[in-house]
PDB file of C-alpha atoms in Angstrom:
ATOM      1  CA  MET A   1      -0.229   0.060  -0.149  1.00 95.00           C
ATOM      2  CA  THR A   2       2.995   2.216   0.690  1.00 96.00           C
ATOM      3  CA  GLN A   3       4.577   2.002  -2.378  1.00 97.00           C
ATOM      4  CA  MET A   4       1.141   2.170  -4.556  1.00 97.00           C
ATOM      5  CA  VAL A   5       0.120   5.966  -2.443  1.00 98.00           C
ATOM      6  CA  GLN A   6       4.134   6.369  -3.145  1.00 98.00           C
ATOM      7  CA  PHE A   7       3.281   5.917  -7.157  1.00 98.00           C
ATOM      8  CA  LEU A   8       0.247   8.006  -6.926  1.00 98.00           C
ATOM      9  CA  ALA A   9       1.612  10.679  -5.031  1.00 97.00           C
ATOM     10  CA  ASN A  10       4.209  10.692  -8.200  1.00 97.00           C
ATOM     11  CA  ASN A  11       2.411  10.712 -10.475  1.00 97.00           C
ATOM     12  CA  SER A  12       0.060  13.168  -9.641  1.00 96.00           C
ATOM     13  CA  ALA A  13      -2.543  10.699  -9.081  1.00 97.00           C
ATOM     14  CA  PRO A  14      -5.581  10.783  -5.847  1.00 98.00           C
ATOM     15  CA  PHE A  15      -6.520   8.377  -3.921  1.00 98.00           C
ATOM     16  CA  THR A  16      -9.874   7.119  -4.625  1.00 98.00           C
ATOM     17  CA  VAL A  17     -11.762   4.907  -1.124  1.00 98.00           C
ATOM     18  CA  ASN A  18     -15.828   4.024  -1.570  1.00 98.00           C
ATOM     19  CA  ILE A  19     -17.287   5.271   2.229  1.00 98.00           C
ATOM     20  CA  TYR A  20     -20.757   3.581   3.280  1.00 98.00           C
ATOM     21  CA  PRO A  21     -21.148   4.541   6.199  1.00 98.00           C
ATOM     22  CA  TYR A  22     -24.200   1.748   5.667  1.00 98.00           C
ATOM     23  CA  LEU A  23     -22.649  -0.361   6.157  1.00 98.00           C
ATOM     24  CA  SER A  24     -21.478  -0.275   8.557  1.00 96.00           C
ATOM     25  CA  LEU A  25     -24.644  -0.103  10.205  1.00 96.00           C
ATOM     26  CA  TYR A  26     -25.833  -2.992   8.342  1.00 97.00           C
ATOM     27  CA  LEU A  27     -22.138  -4.189   9.780  1.00 96.00           C
ATOM     28  CA  SER A  28     -22.946  -4.334  13.716  1.00 96.00           C
ATOM     29  CA  GLU A  29     -26.199  -4.216  15.809  1.00 93.00           C
ATOM     30  CA  ASP A  30     -23.821  -2.180  17.898  1.00 96.00           C
ATOM     31  CA  PHE A  31     -23.351  -0.024  15.650  1.00 97.00           C
ATOM     32  CA  PRO A  32     -25.727   4.234  16.516  1.00 97.00           C
ATOM     33  CA  VAL A  33     -27.921   4.772  13.864  1.00 97.00           C
ATOM     34  CA  ASP A  34     -27.522   8.107  14.011  1.00 98.00           C
ATOM     35  CA  PHE A  35     -23.835   8.826  13.455  1.00 98.00           C
ATOM     36  CA  ALA A  36     -24.663   7.179  10.288  1.00 98.00           C
ATOM     37  CA  PHE A  37     -25.797  11.096   9.049  1.00 98.00           C
ATOM     38  CA  PHE A  38     -25.315  13.952   9.163  1.00 97.00           C
ATOM     39  CA  ASP A  39     -28.884  16.115  10.699  1.00 95.00           C
ATOM     40  CA  GLY A  40     -26.831  15.686  14.240  1.00 92.00           C
ATOM     41  CA  LEU A  41     -28.328  13.887  16.306  1.00 93.00           C
ATOM     42  CA  ALA A  42     -25.614  11.611  17.282  1.00 94.00           C
ATOM     43  CA  LYS A  43     -23.678  11.157  20.065  1.00 94.00           C
ATOM     44  CA  PRO A  44     -20.218  13.194  19.407  1.00 96.00           C
ATOM     45  CA  LEU A  45     -17.109  11.671  19.003  1.00 95.00           C
ATOM     46  CA  VAL A  46     -14.422  13.424  20.042  1.00 96.00           C
ATOM     47  CA  ASP A  47      -9.848  12.644  18.658  1.00 95.00           C
ATOM     48  CA  GLY A  48      -8.592  14.945  21.243  1.00 95.00           C
ATOM     49  CA  GLU A  49      -9.604  18.259  19.212  1.00 94.00           C
ATOM     50  CA  ARG A  50     -11.654  17.250  16.895  1.00 96.00           C
ATOM     51  CA  THR A  51     -15.446  16.083  16.668  1.00 97.00           C
ATOM     52  CA  TYR A  52     -16.938  13.730  14.733  1.00 98.00           C
ATOM     53  CA  THR A  53     -20.498  13.692  13.923  1.00 97.00           C
ATOM     54  CA  ASN A  54     -20.662  11.591  11.785  1.00 98.00           C
ATOM     55  CA  VAL A  55     -19.250   8.195  10.358  1.00 98.00           C
ATOM     56  CA  PHE A  56     -18.492   9.495   6.921  1.00 98.00           C
ATOM     57  CA  ASP A  57     -16.301  12.007   8.193  1.00 98.00           C
ATOM     58  CA  ALA A  58     -14.351   9.899  10.770  1.00 97.00           C
ATOM     59  CA  ASN A  59     -14.043   7.207   7.923  1.00 97.00           C
ATOM     60  CA  PHE A  60     -12.589   9.912   5.527  1.00 98.00           C
ATOM     61  CA  ASP A  61     -10.222  11.145   7.946  1.00 98.00           C
ATOM     62  CA  THR A  62      -8.975   7.816   9.196  1.00 97.00           C
ATOM     63  CA  LEU A  63      -7.802   7.199   5.666  1.00 98.00           C
ATOM     64  CA  VAL A  64      -6.126  11.385   5.870  1.00 98.00           C
ATOM     65  CA  SER A  65      -4.126  10.040   9.791  1.00 97.00           C
ATOM     66  CA  ALA A  66      -2.783   6.603   7.787  1.00 98.00           C
ATOM     67  CA  LEU A  67      -1.713   8.647   4.039  1.00 98.00           C
ATOM     68  CA  ALA A  68       0.035  10.568   6.416  1.00 98.00           C
ATOM     69  CA  ALA A  69       1.848   7.877   8.446  1.00 97.00           C
ATOM     70  CA  VAL A  70       3.358   7.546   5.204  1.00 97.00           C
ATOM     71  CA  GLY A  71       4.375  10.922   4.496  1.00 97.00           C
ATOM     72  CA  HIS A  72       1.436  11.018   2.700  1.00 97.00           C
ATOM     73  CA  GLY A  73      -0.843  13.299   4.263  1.00 95.00           C
ATOM     74  CA  ASP A  74      -1.713  15.575   1.175  1.00 95.00           C
ATOM     75  CA  LEU A  75      -2.617  13.248  -1.344  1.00 97.00           C
ATOM     76  CA  PRO A  76      -5.738  14.425  -2.987  1.00 97.00           C
ATOM     77  CA  ILE A  77      -9.087  11.891  -2.273  1.00 98.00           C
ATOM     78  CA  VAL A  78     -12.096  11.431  -4.691  1.00 98.00           C
ATOM     79  CA  ILE A  79     -15.104   9.098  -3.633  1.00 98.00           C
ATOM     80  CA  GLY A  80     -15.421   6.732  -6.453  1.00 98.00           C
ATOM     81  CA  GLU A  81     -18.413   5.351  -4.169  1.00 98.00           C
ATOM     82  CA  VAL A  82     -21.210   7.041  -1.538  1.00 98.00           C
ATOM     83  CA  GLY A  83     -24.490   5.733  -1.266  1.00 98.00           C
ATOM     84  CA  TRP A  84     -27.582   4.288   0.645  1.00 98.00           C
ATOM     85  CA  PRO A  85     -29.669   1.489  -0.511  1.00 98.00           C
ATOM     86  CA  THR A  86     -33.504   1.658  -0.347  1.00 98.00           C
ATOM     87  CA  ASP A  87     -34.770  -2.179   0.264  1.00 98.00           C
ATOM     88  CA  GLY A  88     -33.769  -5.684   1.149  1.00 97.00           C
ATOM     89  CA  ASP A  89     -33.139  -4.585   4.638  1.00 97.00           C
ATOM     90  CA  LYS A  90     -35.017  -2.548   7.289  1.00 96.00           C
ATOM     91  CA  HIS A  91     -32.602  -0.038   7.200  1.00 97.00           C
ATOM     92  CA  ALA A  92     -32.754   0.477   3.194  1.00 98.00           C
ATOM     93  CA  THR A  93     -35.327   2.218   3.157  1.00 97.00           C
ATOM     94  CA  ASN A  94     -36.477   5.534   0.678  1.00 97.00           C
ATOM     95  CA  ALA A  95     -37.303   7.181   3.572  1.00 97.00           C
ATOM     96  CA  LEU A  96     -33.922   6.316   5.224  1.00 98.00           C
ATOM     97  CA  ALA A  97     -31.651   6.795   1.994  1.00 98.00           C
ATOM     98  CA  LYS A  98     -33.432  10.264   1.012  1.00 97.00           C
ATOM     99  CA  ARG A  99     -32.219  11.412   5.685  1.00 97.00           C
ATOM    100  CA  PHE A 100     -28.825  10.047   4.078  1.00 98.00           C
ATOM    101  CA  TYR A 101     -28.646  12.669   0.573  1.00 97.00           C
ATOM    102  CA  ASP A 102     -30.284  14.692   2.600  1.00 97.00           C
ATOM    103  CA  GLY A 103     -26.953  15.672   4.363  1.00 97.00           C
ATOM    104  CA  LEU A 104     -24.030  14.567   2.094  1.00 97.00           C
ATOM    105  CA  LEU A 105     -25.430  16.727  -0.463  1.00 97.00           C
ATOM    106  CA  PRO A 106     -25.609  20.018   1.043  1.00 97.00           C
ATOM    107  CA  ARG A 107     -22.643  19.561   3.144  1.00 97.00           C
ATOM    108  CA  LEU A 108     -21.061  18.882  -0.486  1.00 97.00           C
ATOM    109  CA  ALA A 109     -21.985  21.629  -2.567  1.00 96.00           C
ATOM    110  CA  ALA A 110     -20.961  23.902   0.694  1.00 96.00           C
ATOM    111  CA  ASN A 111     -17.114  22.409   0.598  1.00 97.00           C
ATOM    112  CA  THR A 112     -17.527  21.576   5.064  1.00 96.00           C
ATOM    113  CA  GLY A 113     -14.848  19.325   4.544  1.00 97.00           C
ATOM    114  CA  THR A 114     -13.883  16.775   7.362  1.00 97.00           C
ATOM    115  CA  PRO A 115     -11.745  18.451  10.758  1.00 97.00           C
ATOM    116  CA  LEU A 116      -8.395  16.895   8.944  1.00 97.00           C
ATOM    117  CA  ARG A 117      -9.227  19.026   6.091  1.00 97.00           C
ATOM    118  CA  PRO A 118     -12.050  21.364   6.221  1.00 97.00           C
ATOM    119  CA  SER A 119     -13.875  23.611   3.788  1.00 96.00           C
ATOM    120  CA  GLN A 120     -12.880  21.370   0.935  1.00 94.00           C
ATOM    121  CA  TYR A 121     -13.895  20.480  -2.405  1.00 96.00           C
ATOM    122  CA  MET A 122     -15.161  16.843  -2.399  1.00 97.00           C
ATOM    123  CA  GLU A 123     -14.336  15.147  -5.957  1.00 97.00           C
ATOM    124  CA  VAL A 124     -18.128  12.234  -4.401  1.00 98.00           C
ATOM    125  CA  TYR A 125     -19.559   9.852  -7.561  1.00 98.00           C
ATOM    126  CA  LEU A 126     -22.607   8.711  -4.998  1.00 98.00           C
ATOM    127  CA  PHE A 127     -23.811   4.823  -5.846  1.00 98.00           C
ATOM    128  CA  GLY A 128     -25.781   4.173  -7.840  1.00 96.00           C
ATOM    129  CA  LEU A 129     -27.902   5.636 -10.366  1.00 97.00           C
ATOM    130  CA  LEU A 130     -30.464   2.440 -11.405  1.00 97.00           C
ATOM    131  CA  ASP A 131     -31.224  -0.537  -8.714  1.00 97.00           C
ATOM    132  CA  GLU A 132     -29.406  -3.903 -10.290  1.00 96.00           C
ATOM    133  CA  ASP A 133     -31.585  -6.935 -10.093  1.00 94.00           C
ATOM    134  CA  VAL A 134     -29.474  -9.192 -11.126  1.00 94.00           C
ATOM    135  CA  LYS A 135     -26.233  -7.415  -9.192  1.00 96.00           C
ATOM    136  CA  SER A 136     -25.326 -10.940  -6.260  1.00 96.00           C
ATOM    137  CA  VAL A 137     -26.112 -10.386  -3.248  1.00 96.00           C
ATOM    138  CA  ALA A 138     -23.634 -12.033  -1.349  1.00 96.00           C
ATOM    139  CA  PRO A 139     -23.342  -9.697   0.883  1.00 95.00           C
ATOM    140  CA  GLY A 140     -26.890  -8.685   1.728  1.00 96.00           C
ATOM    141  CA  ALA A 141     -30.297  -8.322  -0.815  1.00 97.00           C
ATOM    142  CA  PHE A 142     -29.530  -4.822   0.023  1.00 98.00           C
ATOM    143  CA  GLU A 143     -27.262  -5.011  -2.623  1.00 98.00           C
ATOM    144  CA  ARG A 144     -29.116  -4.552  -6.172  1.00 98.00           C
ATOM    145  CA  HIS A 145     -30.680  -1.566  -4.496  1.00 98.00           C
ATOM    146  CA  TRP A 146     -28.800   1.331  -4.724  1.00 98.00           C
ATOM    147  CA  GLY A 147     -30.285   3.202  -7.135  1.00 98.00           C
ATOM    148  CA  VAL A 148     -31.928   6.717  -6.644  1.00 98.00           C
ATOM    149  CA  LEU A 149     -33.994   5.764  -9.631  1.00 98.00           C
ATOM    150  CA  ARG A 150     -35.743   1.911  -9.923  1.00 97.00           C
ATOM    151  CA  PHE A 151     -35.246  -0.044 -12.475  1.00 96.00           C
ATOM    152  CA  ASP A 152     -37.612   1.944 -15.693  1.00 97.00           C
ATOM    153  CA  GLY A 153     -35.428   5.318 -14.919  1.00 97.00           C
ATOM    154  CA  GLN A 154     -38.592   6.969 -12.282  1.00 97.00           C
ATOM    155  CA  PRO A 155     -36.633   8.692  -9.049  1.00 98.00           C
ATOM    156  CA  LYS A 156     -37.587   6.796  -5.776  1.00 97.00           C
ATOM    157  CA  PHE A 157     -37.885  10.024  -3.942  1.00 97.00           C
ATOM    158  CA  PRO A 158     -37.028  13.511  -3.658  1.00 96.00           C
ATOM    159  CA  MET A 159     -33.761  14.418  -4.526  1.00 96.00           C
ATOM    160  CA  ASP A 160     -31.579  18.045  -4.566  1.00 95.00           C
ATOM    161  CA  LEU A 161     -28.130  17.336  -6.326  1.00 94.00           C
ATOM    162  CA  THR A 162     -27.554  21.247  -6.282  1.00 94.00           C
ATOM    163  CA  GLY A 163     -27.616  20.550  -2.458  1.00 94.00           C
ATOM    164  CA  ASN A 164     -30.123  23.412  -1.644  1.00 92.00           C
ATOM    165  CA  GLY A 165     -32.103  21.603   0.176  1.00 86.00           C
ATOM    166  CA  GLN A 166     -35.222  22.040  -2.104  1.00 89.00           C
ATOM    167  CA  ASN A 167     -38.069  19.291  -2.295  1.00 86.00           C
ATOM    168  CA  THR A 168     -37.410  18.244  -6.054  1.00 93.00           C
ATOM    169  CA  MET A 169     -37.827  15.261  -7.981  1.00 95.00           C
ATOM    170  CA  LEU A 170     -35.438  14.213 -10.105  1.00 96.00           C
ATOM    171  CA  VAL A 171     -35.862  13.947 -14.101  1.00 96.00           C
ATOM    172  CA  PRO A 172     -37.739  10.623 -14.686  1.00 97.00           C
ATOM    173  CA  ALA A 173     -36.336   8.748 -17.748  1.00 97.00           C
ATOM    174  CA  LYS A 174     -38.368   9.780 -20.473  1.00 97.00           C
ATOM    175  CA  GLY A 175     -40.855   7.038 -23.720  1.00 97.00           C
ATOM    176  CA  VAL A 176     -39.920   4.250 -21.442  1.00 97.00           C
ATOM    177  CA  GLN A 177     -42.179   1.199 -22.792  1.00 98.00           C
ATOM    178  CA  TYR A 178     -43.483  -1.011 -20.536  1.00 98.00           C
ATOM    179  CA  LEU A 179     -45.724  -5.137 -20.901  1.00 98.00           C
ATOM    180  CA  PRO A 180     -49.068  -4.782 -21.312  1.00 98.00           C
ATOM    181  CA  ARG A 181     -50.419  -4.286 -17.778  1.00 98.00           C
ATOM    182  CA  THR A 182     -51.212  -8.524 -16.404  1.00 98.00           C
ATOM    183  CA  TRP A 183     -49.491  -9.689 -13.315  1.00 98.00           C
ATOM    184  CA  CYS A 184     -49.087 -13.637 -12.395  1.00 98.00           C
ATOM    185  CA  VAL A 185     -50.738 -13.982  -8.989  1.00 98.00           C
ATOM    186  CA  TYR A 186     -51.225 -17.052  -7.550  1.00 98.00           C
ATOM    187  CA  ASN A 187     -53.726 -19.522  -7.891  1.00 97.00           C
ATOM    188  CA  PRO A 188     -56.304 -19.729  -5.396  1.00 95.00           C
ATOM    189  CA  ASN A 189     -57.935 -22.229  -7.111  1.00 95.00           C
ATOM    190  CA  ALA A 190     -55.002 -24.916  -7.716  1.00 94.00           C
ATOM    191  CA  GLU A 191     -56.348 -27.991  -7.153  1.00 93.00           C
ATOM    192  CA  ASP A 192     -52.553 -29.242  -5.682  1.00 94.00           C
ATOM    193  CA  LYS A 193     -51.133 -27.060  -3.258  1.00 93.00           C
ATOM    194  CA  SER A 194     -47.658 -29.255  -1.396  1.00 95.00           C
ATOM    195  CA  LYS A 195     -45.494 -28.305  -4.422  1.00 95.00           C
ATOM    196  CA  LEU A 196     -46.258 -24.311  -3.729  1.00 96.00           C
ATOM    197  CA  VAL A 197     -43.151 -24.117  -1.985  1.00 96.00           C
ATOM    198  CA  GLU A 198     -40.660 -25.917  -4.358  1.00 97.00           C
ATOM    199  CA  ASN A 199     -42.171 -23.409  -7.087  1.00 98.00           C
ATOM    200  CA  VAL A 200     -41.931 -20.511  -5.226  1.00 98.00           C
ATOM    201  CA  ASN A 201     -38.499 -21.780  -5.327  1.00 98.00           C
ATOM    202  CA  TYR A 202     -37.498 -21.576  -8.853  1.00 98.00           C
ATOM    203  CA  ALA A 203     -38.971 -18.038  -9.390  1.00 98.00           C
ATOM    204  CA  CYS A 204     -37.002 -16.895  -6.947  1.00 97.00           C
ATOM    205  CA  THR A 205     -34.318 -18.385  -7.803  1.00 97.00           C
ATOM    206  CA  PHE A 206     -34.701 -16.662 -11.780  1.00 97.00           C
ATOM    207  CA  ALA A 207     -35.879 -13.474 -10.473  1.00 98.00           C
ATOM    208  CA  ASP A 208     -35.281 -10.782  -7.936  1.00 98.00           C
ATOM    209  CA  CYS A 209     -37.448 -11.825  -4.806  1.00 98.00           C
ATOM    210  CA  THR A 210     -35.227 -10.018  -2.518  1.00 98.00           C
ATOM    211  CA  ALA A 211     -38.348  -6.607  -1.280  1.00 98.00           C
ATOM    212  CA  LEU A 212     -39.703 -10.133   0.230  1.00 98.00           C
ATOM    213  CA  GLY A 213     -37.394 -10.995   3.076  1.00 96.00           C
ATOM    214  CA  LEU A 214     -36.367  -9.422   6.770  1.00 94.00           C
ATOM    215  CA  GLY A 215     -37.418  -4.845   7.250  1.00 94.00           C
ATOM    216  CA  SER A 216     -37.519  -5.007   3.474  1.00 97.00           C
ATOM    217  CA  THR A 217     -40.972  -3.146   1.706  1.00 97.00           C
ATOM    218  CA  CYS A 218     -42.924  -7.038   0.659  1.00 98.00           C
ATOM    219  CA  TYR A 219     -41.759  -8.320   4.348  1.00 97.00           C
ATOM    220  CA  GLY A 220     -45.214  -9.725   6.147  1.00 95.00           C
ATOM    221  CA  MET A 221     -47.395 -10.540   3.547  1.00 96.00           C
ATOM    222  CA  ASP A 222     -48.892 -14.353   3.256  1.00 95.00           C
ATOM    223  CA  ALA A 223     -48.046 -17.130   1.968  1.00 95.00           C
ATOM    224  CA  ASN A 224     -50.295 -16.576  -1.501  1.00 96.00           C
ATOM    225  CA  GLY A 225     -48.621 -12.979  -1.273  1.00 97.00           C
ATOM    226  CA  ASN A 226     -45.506 -14.175  -1.135  1.00 97.00           C
ATOM    227  CA  ALA A 227     -46.047 -16.923  -3.666  1.00 98.00           C
ATOM    228  CA  SER A 228     -47.830 -13.921  -6.539  1.00 98.00           C
ATOM    229  CA  TYR A 229     -44.902 -12.303  -5.912  1.00 98.00           C
ATOM    230  CA  ALA A 230     -42.191 -14.576  -6.731  1.00 98.00           C
ATOM    231  CA  PHE A 231     -44.010 -16.195  -9.523  1.00 98.00           C
ATOM    232  CA  ASN A 232     -44.431 -12.442 -11.358  1.00 98.00           C
ATOM    233  CA  MET A 233     -41.238 -10.975 -11.267  1.00 98.00           C
ATOM    234  CA  TYR A 234     -40.860 -14.570 -12.997  1.00 98.00           C
ATOM    235  CA  PHE A 235     -43.706 -13.624 -15.326  1.00 98.00           C
ATOM    236  CA  GLN A 236     -42.156  -9.767 -15.888  1.00 98.00           C
ATOM    237  CA  VAL A 237     -38.278 -11.595 -16.614  1.00 97.00           C
ATOM    238  CA  GLN A 238     -39.559 -13.953 -18.893  1.00 98.00           C
ATOM    239  CA  ASN A 239     -41.102 -10.782 -20.680  1.00 98.00           C
ATOM    240  CA  GLN A 240     -44.745 -12.263 -19.526  1.00 98.00           C
ATOM    241  CA  LYS A 241     -44.541 -15.523 -21.670  1.00 98.00           C
ATOM    242  CA  ASP A 242     -47.543 -17.276 -21.156  1.00 97.00           C
ATOM    243  CA  GLU A 243     -45.676 -20.683 -19.857  1.00 97.00           C
ATOM    244  CA  ALA A 244     -43.565 -18.386 -17.545  1.00 98.00           C
ATOM    245  CA  CYS A 245     -47.099 -17.868 -15.323  1.00 98.00           C
ATOM    246  CA  ASP A 246     -48.241 -21.884 -14.514  1.00 97.00           C
ATOM    247  CA  PHE A 247     -45.970 -23.202 -12.282  1.00 98.00           C
ATOM    248  CA  GLN A 248     -47.494 -26.368 -12.219  1.00 97.00           C
ATOM    249  CA  ALA A 249     -51.437 -24.935 -12.454  1.00 97.00           C
ATOM    250  CA  LEU A 250     -50.662 -22.782  -8.992  1.00 98.00           C
ATOM    251  CA  ALA A 251     -50.106 -19.492 -11.063  1.00 98.00           C
ATOM    252  CA  VAL A 252     -52.439 -17.844 -13.605  1.00 98.00           C
ATOM    253  CA  PRO A 253     -52.299 -13.774 -15.154  1.00 98.00           C
ATOM    254  CA  THR A 254     -53.932 -10.682 -14.632  1.00 98.00           C
ATOM    255  CA  GLN A 255     -55.158  -7.734 -14.975  1.00 98.00           C
ATOM    256  CA  THR A 256     -55.799  -6.306 -11.332  1.00 98.00           C
ATOM    257  CA  ASP A 257     -52.900  -5.518  -9.978  1.00 98.00           C
ATOM    258  CA  PRO A 258     -52.197  -7.493  -6.302  1.00 98.00           C
ATOM    259  CA  SER A 259     -49.619  -5.066  -4.580  1.00 97.00           C
ATOM    260  CA  THR A 260     -49.803  -3.281  -1.821  1.00 95.00           C
ATOM    261  CA  ALA A 261     -49.298   0.288  -0.316  1.00 94.00           C
ATOM    262  CA  ALA A 262     -45.847  -1.308   1.298  1.00 93.00           C
ATOM    263  CA  CYS A 263     -45.099  -3.979  -2.003  1.00 97.00           C
ATOM    264  CA  SER A 264     -44.810  -2.671  -5.649  1.00 97.00           C
ATOM    265  CA  PHE A 265     -45.627  -5.729  -7.973  1.00 98.00           C
ATOM    266  CA  PRO A 266     -43.559  -4.356 -11.991  1.00 97.00           C
ATOM    267  CA  ILE A 267     -44.253  -4.260 -14.209  1.00 98.00           C
ATOM    268  CA  GLN A 268     -41.120  -4.768 -16.742  1.00 97.00           C
ATOM    269  CA  ILE A 269     -40.221  -2.515 -19.758  1.00 96.00           C
TER     270      ILE A 269
END
């Protein structure tokens, strides 16, 4: 690492780091929730003459300190990724993502900096633009839900990239063409229900069912609701082919939207 940092310094190149306050929260039940945000509700962390009110600043300055320890405390730092997911975990919600960006973006616009590098411009890249429904979920189900836009390019929550605190929505993608308004749901009149679990597992192997997990937007539906969600996700990913809504006679197509107040059953683009 020291040699790599020396190489960057010799070539006037920045050190790029990803900082994810959400992951600090996700990986430890003991992590103070408010310390992941910027709204001053967390108990401050005092480090000598410096005070930290959020983990983003603390992570950044940890890197500054490490660089200084090898003689490169002035090396430029770029934030290659920072963001907050909106589903797949109890702390991955639209509301908390909005809270995070509402704190981060005004700080960037004002060149607030950090205790070790105060009043400085920071080059920061947000992760990410769109949800990714086939991304690996090995780190967690939230991995498919980092987008500030949904899979179809529609904004999830108000977000002011200027950092001026305006409660405005991002501009949605134009001219998006959707498949017909047809969903695939559990068939309550199915005669043989013995293979329901097997068929739900099959659907979720080839489609994204992360919204059904504990703490996620579709968590808490009954078994029929879970089956309907799984069947529909598979049906949509298969471009609504007739044979993709059968599941051994356990599923039927419908033109009635099965979405609930909390759980959206999408129509694929």
